[in-house]
Structure formats: C-alpha cells, structure tokens
PDB file of C-alpha atoms in Angstrom:
ATOM      1  CA  MET A  13      17.251 -13.139  -6.979  1.00 47.00           C
ATOM      2  CA  GLN A  14      13.864 -15.091  -6.897  1.00 52.00           C
ATOM      3  CA  ASN A  15      10.939 -13.311  -7.910  1.00 58.00           C
ATOM      4  CA  PRO A  16       8.052 -13.365  -5.281  1.00 58.00           C
ATOM      5  CA  PHE A  17       5.529 -11.781  -7.485  1.00 59.00           C
ATOM      6  CA  GLY A  18       5.248 -15.087  -9.720  1.00 58.00           C
ATOM      7  CA  ASN A  19       5.615 -13.363 -13.086  1.00 56.00           C
ATOM      8  CA  ASN A  20       8.566 -15.685 -14.269  1.00 56.00           C
ATOM      9  CA  ASN A  21      11.331 -13.383 -14.126  1.00 55.00           C
ATOM     10  CA  ASN A  22      13.916 -15.034 -12.093  1.00 53.00           C
ATOM     11  CA  ASN A  23      17.024 -13.498 -13.615  1.00 52.00           C
ATOM     12  CA  ASP A  24      20.088 -14.058 -11.561  1.00 50.00           C
ATOM     13  CA  GLN A  25      22.900 -12.345 -13.755  1.00 51.00           C
ATOM     14  CA  ASN A  26      23.893  -9.613 -11.391  1.00 50.00           C
ATOM     15  CA  PRO A  27      22.205  -9.009  -7.973  1.00 49.00           C
ATOM     16  CA  PHE A  28      22.808  -5.393  -8.194  1.00 49.00           C
ATOM     17  CA  ASP A  29      21.354  -4.902 -11.677  1.00 56.00           C
ATOM     18  CA  LEU A  30      18.289  -2.757 -11.229  1.00 59.00           C
ATOM     19  CA  ASN A  31      16.955  -3.589 -14.779  1.00 61.00           C
ATOM     20  CA  ASN A  32      15.920  -7.031 -13.694  1.00 66.00           C
ATOM     21  CA  LEU A  33      14.038  -5.988 -10.434  1.00 69.00           C
ATOM     22  CA  PRO A  34      10.906  -8.256  -9.730  1.00 77.00           C
ATOM     23  CA  LEU A  35       8.079  -5.728  -9.620  1.00 82.00           C
ATOM     24  CA  PRO A  36       4.558  -6.170  -8.370  1.00 89.00           C
ATOM     25  CA  PRO A  37       1.928  -6.277 -11.245  1.00 89.00           C
ATOM     26  CA  ASN A  38       0.680  -2.689 -10.802  1.00 92.00           C
ATOM     27  CA  TYR A  39       4.135  -1.028 -10.785  1.00 94.00           C
ATOM     28  CA  ALA A  40       5.931   0.564 -13.730  1.00 94.00           C
ATOM     29  CA  LYS A  41       9.485   1.454 -14.244  1.00 93.00           C
ATOM     30  CA  VAL A  42      10.541   4.512 -16.130  1.00 93.00           C
ATOM     31  CA  VAL A  43      14.166   5.383 -17.205  1.00 93.00           C
ATOM     32  CA  ASN A  44      16.173   8.628 -18.427  1.00 92.00           C
ATOM     33  CA  ASP A  45      18.925   9.179 -20.701  1.00 92.00           C
ATOM     34  CA  GLN A  46      21.438   9.059 -17.824  1.00 92.00           C
ATOM     35  CA  GLY A  47      19.997   5.773 -16.882  1.00 86.00           C
ATOM     36  CA  GLN A  48      18.170   7.002 -13.565  1.00 90.00           C
ATOM     37  CA  ILE A  49      15.278   4.646 -12.741  1.00 89.00           C
ATOM     38  CA  ARG A  50      12.078   5.481 -10.980  1.00 91.00           C
ATOM     39  CA  ILE A  51       9.739   2.823  -9.913  1.00 92.00           C
ATOM     40  CA  ALA A  52       6.116   3.790  -8.855  1.00 92.00           C
ATOM     41  CA  LYS A  53       2.710   2.400  -8.539  1.00 94.00           C
ATOM     42  CA  VAL A  54      -0.078   2.934 -11.239  1.00 96.00           C
ATOM     43  CA  GLY A  55      -3.414   3.466 -10.084  1.00 94.00           C
ATOM     44  CA  ILE A  56      -4.750   4.964  -6.796  1.00 95.00           C
ATOM     45  CA  SER A  57      -2.063   6.388  -4.447  1.00 94.00           C
ATOM     46  CA  TRP A  58      -2.956   5.156  -0.907  1.00 94.00           C
ATOM     47  CA  THR A  59      -0.267   6.883   0.596  1.00 94.00           C
ATOM     48  CA  THR A  60      -1.326  10.356  -1.013  1.00 94.00           C
ATOM     49  CA  LEU A  61      -4.848   9.537   0.678  1.00 93.00           C
ATOM     50  CA  TRP A  62      -3.365   9.156   4.184  1.00 93.00           C
ATOM     51  CA  PHE A  63      -0.434  11.464   4.183  1.00 93.00           C
ATOM     52  CA  GLY A  64      -1.440  14.179   1.722  1.00 91.00           C
ATOM     53  CA  PRO A  65       1.363  15.767  -0.121  1.00 93.00           C
ATOM     54  CA  LEU A  66       4.292  14.006   1.753  1.00 95.00           C
ATOM     55  CA  PRO A  67       4.820  11.216  -0.745  1.00 94.00           C
ATOM     56  CA  ALA A  68       5.455  13.638  -3.477  1.00 94.00           C
ATOM     57  CA  LEU A  69       8.054  15.338  -1.229  1.00 95.00           C
ATOM     58  CA  PHE A  70       9.631  11.869  -0.532  1.00 95.00           C
ATOM     59  CA  ARG A  71       9.684  11.103  -4.092  1.00 92.00           C
ATOM     60  CA  GLY A  72      11.514  14.305  -4.913  1.00 91.00           C
ATOM     61  CA  ASP A  73       8.394  15.290  -6.904  1.00 92.00           C
ATOM     62  CA  TYR A  74       8.614  19.010  -5.679  1.00 95.00           C
ATOM     63  CA  TYR A  75       6.439  20.391  -8.606  1.00 93.00           C
ATOM     64  CA  ASN A  76       3.435  18.118  -7.644  1.00 94.00           C
ATOM     65  CA  PHE A  77       4.142  18.674  -4.067  1.00 96.00           C
ATOM     66  CA  LEU A  78       3.833  22.482  -4.202  1.00 96.00           C
ATOM     67  CA  LEU A  79       0.801  22.134  -6.481  1.00 95.00           C
ATOM     68  CA  MET A  80      -0.868  19.845  -3.822  1.00 95.00           C
ATOM     69  CA  ILE A  81       0.046  22.337  -0.940  1.00 96.00           C
ATOM     70  CA  VAL A  82      -1.383  25.371  -2.876  1.00 95.00           C
ATOM     71  CA  LEU A  83      -4.704  23.675  -3.711  1.00 94.00           C
ATOM     72  CA  ASP A  84      -5.077  22.236  -0.347  1.00 92.00           C
ATOM     73  CA  LEU A  85      -4.566  25.829   0.904  1.00 93.00           C
ATOM     74  CA  ASP A  86      -7.074  27.316  -1.613  1.00 93.00           C
ATOM     75  CA  TYR A  87      -9.689  24.763  -0.639  1.00 92.00           C
ATOM     76  CA  ALA A  88      -9.422  25.530   2.985  1.00 91.00           C
ATOM     77  CA  LEU A  89      -9.521  29.439   2.386  1.00 92.00           C
ATOM     78  CA  VAL A  90     -12.578  29.087   0.014  1.00 91.00           C
ATOM     79  CA  VAL A  91     -14.489  26.711   2.682  1.00 91.00           C
ATOM     80  CA  LEU A  92     -13.593  28.994   5.445  1.00 90.00           C
ATOM     81  CA  PHE A  93     -14.536  32.339   3.497  1.00 92.00           C
ATOM     82  CA  PHE A  94     -17.923  30.901   2.511  1.00 91.00           C
ATOM     83  CA  GLY A  95     -18.467  29.524   6.124  1.00 89.00           C
ATOM     84  CA  LEU A  96     -18.816  25.951   4.906  1.00 88.00           C
ATOM     85  CA  ASN A  97     -16.809  24.476   7.982  1.00 85.00           C
ATOM     86  CA  TRP A  98     -18.602  21.211   7.519  1.00 86.00           C
ATOM     87  CA  LEU A  99     -16.590  20.507   4.364  1.00 81.00           C
ATOM     88  CA  MET A 100     -13.469  20.537   6.518  1.00 81.00           C
ATOM     89  CA  GLN A 101     -14.524  17.430   8.295  1.00 83.00           C
ATOM     90  CA  PHE A 102     -13.565  15.148   5.426  1.00 82.00           C
ATOM     91  CA  PRO A 103     -10.205  15.649   3.418  1.00 80.00           C
ATOM     92  CA  TRP A 104     -11.879  16.017  -0.012  1.00 87.00           C
ATOM     93  CA  PRO A 105      -8.468  17.376  -1.608  1.00 89.00           C
ATOM     94  CA  SER A 106      -6.743  14.250  -0.321  1.00 89.00           C
ATOM     95  CA  LEU A 107      -9.398  12.168  -1.973  1.00 93.00           C
ATOM     96  CA  VAL A 108      -8.824  13.684  -5.298  1.00 94.00           C
ATOM     97  CA  PHE A 109      -5.133  13.742  -5.290  1.00 95.00           C
ATOM     98  CA  ALA A 110      -5.128  10.057  -4.096  1.00 95.00           C
ATOM     99  CA  ILE A 111      -6.878   9.200  -7.329  1.00 95.00           C
ATOM    100  CA  LEU A 112      -4.780  11.536  -9.566  1.00 95.00           C
ATOM    101  CA  TYR A 113      -1.361  11.683  -8.127  1.00 96.00           C
ATOM    102  CA  ASN A 114       0.332   8.770  -9.600  1.00 95.00           C
ATOM    103  CA  MET A 115      -0.909   9.698 -13.050  1.00 95.00           C
ATOM    104  CA  MET A 116       0.343  13.285 -12.349  1.00 94.00           C
ATOM    105  CA  TYR A 117       3.736  11.792 -11.071  1.00 95.00           C
ATOM    106  CA  PHE A 118       4.297   9.741 -14.234  1.00 96.00           C
ATOM    107  CA  LYS A 119       3.046  12.457 -16.664  1.00 95.00           C
ATOM    108  CA  HIS A 120       5.458  14.926 -14.957  1.00 93.00           C
ATOM    109  CA  SER A 121       8.335  12.532 -15.408  1.00 94.00           C
ATOM    110  CA  PHE A 122       7.608  12.117 -19.036  1.00 95.00           C
ATOM    111  CA  ASN A 123       7.792  15.765 -19.397  1.00 93.00           C
ATOM    112  CA  ILE A 124      11.262  15.908 -17.945  1.00 93.00           C
ATOM    113  CA  GLY A 125      12.603  13.191 -20.026  1.00 94.00           C
ATOM    114  CA  TYR A 126      11.840   9.862 -18.600  1.00 95.00           C
ATOM    115  CA  ARG A 127      10.281   6.976 -20.682  1.00 95.00           C
ATOM    116  CA  PRO A 128       8.907   3.305 -19.769  1.00 94.00           C
ATOM    117  CA  ALA A 129      12.137   1.145 -19.157  1.00 90.00           C
ATOM    118  CA  ASP A 130      10.451  -2.037 -20.551  1.00 89.00           C
ATOM    119  CA  GLN A 131       7.559  -3.250 -22.580  1.00 92.00           C
ATOM    120  CA  ARG A 132       5.681  -4.611 -19.561  1.00 91.00           C
ATOM    121  CA  SER A 133       5.775  -0.931 -17.969  1.00 92.00           C
ATOM    122  CA  ARG A 134       4.957   0.650 -21.391  1.00 94.00           C
ATOM    123  CA  GLU A 135       1.799  -1.635 -21.833  1.00 95.00           C
ATOM    124  CA  LEU A 136       0.733  -0.973 -18.098  1.00 95.00           C
ATOM    125  CA  LEU A 137       1.049   2.850 -18.619  1.00 95.00           C
ATOM    126  CA  GLU A 138      -0.941   2.650 -21.593  1.00 95.00           C
ATOM    127  CA  ARG A 139      -3.640   0.617 -20.370  1.00 95.00           C
ATOM    128  CA  PHE A 140      -4.311   3.134 -17.629  1.00 94.00           C
ATOM    129  CA  HIS A 141      -3.973   5.868 -20.125  1.00 93.00           C
ATOM    130  CA  TYR A 142      -0.866   7.451 -18.353  1.00 94.00           C
ATOM    131  CA  LEU A 143       0.995   7.201 -21.733  1.00 91.00           C
ATOM    132  CA  LYS A 144      -0.588   7.662 -25.180  1.00 87.00           C
ATOM    133  CA  LYS A 145      -0.112   4.702 -27.825  1.00 78.00           C
TER     134      LYS A 145
END
C-alpha cells in the first residue's frame, strides 16, 4: 500500500495487516491485549462540534456518549431554569466537548486496557498530554 501521507511508511508485506496502516500525522493508534486496534484523531474533534455526542455513539464509546447527553441536558435545564434563553443560541457544550472529546476517548480507552500501538502514537499522545511519560 502506498502511503499518501508522506511519512515514508510504504510497507507492502500484507495488504490486510492493520499494523502498517498509513496514518495522518495527527492520528494515533492504540491496541489492547486481544489485538483490537482503535485509531482516532488527537486534538480538536470537529465531528463532535458539528454532530454533538453522535461520534461517541458511532465509536462505541457509550460512557462518553452518556456523559455528553447528561451534561447537555443539565446545561439546558440550568439555562431554562434561570431564564437565560440567550445562552441557548450558541451550542456551548458542543464547543467544550469538541475541545475535550478526543482526550476523553483516549483516556477512557487507556482505562479499559488499551495502550499505544507504536512509538509514533506514544510520542503523539505524550506531546498532547493524553498519556503521561
């Protein structure tokens, strides 16, 4: 498979081998003991900004999905209770979760047994403080 991202990883040993996937520079790969691989972006989650908690649901990250739903509902209840309806015109919770969601996803993955799959992913996660050195 030719690597379209230009990081000189053109390994063609097995086209179905997921360990040699060419990844964009801001994506990290984590793996658990059963060999399951998760690949996700490090940094701002633009999909969470536009679609709210749906990316968490599609990733199978039910813990963070429910957390986002509960906190979105809490925000709406507080705003409506205090009569601050002008705060509902901009999706403030979506903005906060867009900044934090990918970090929450990786940290929850580490808590359930995932670890960085390679050195590049480890360095990327450490640089963004998702993983302690």
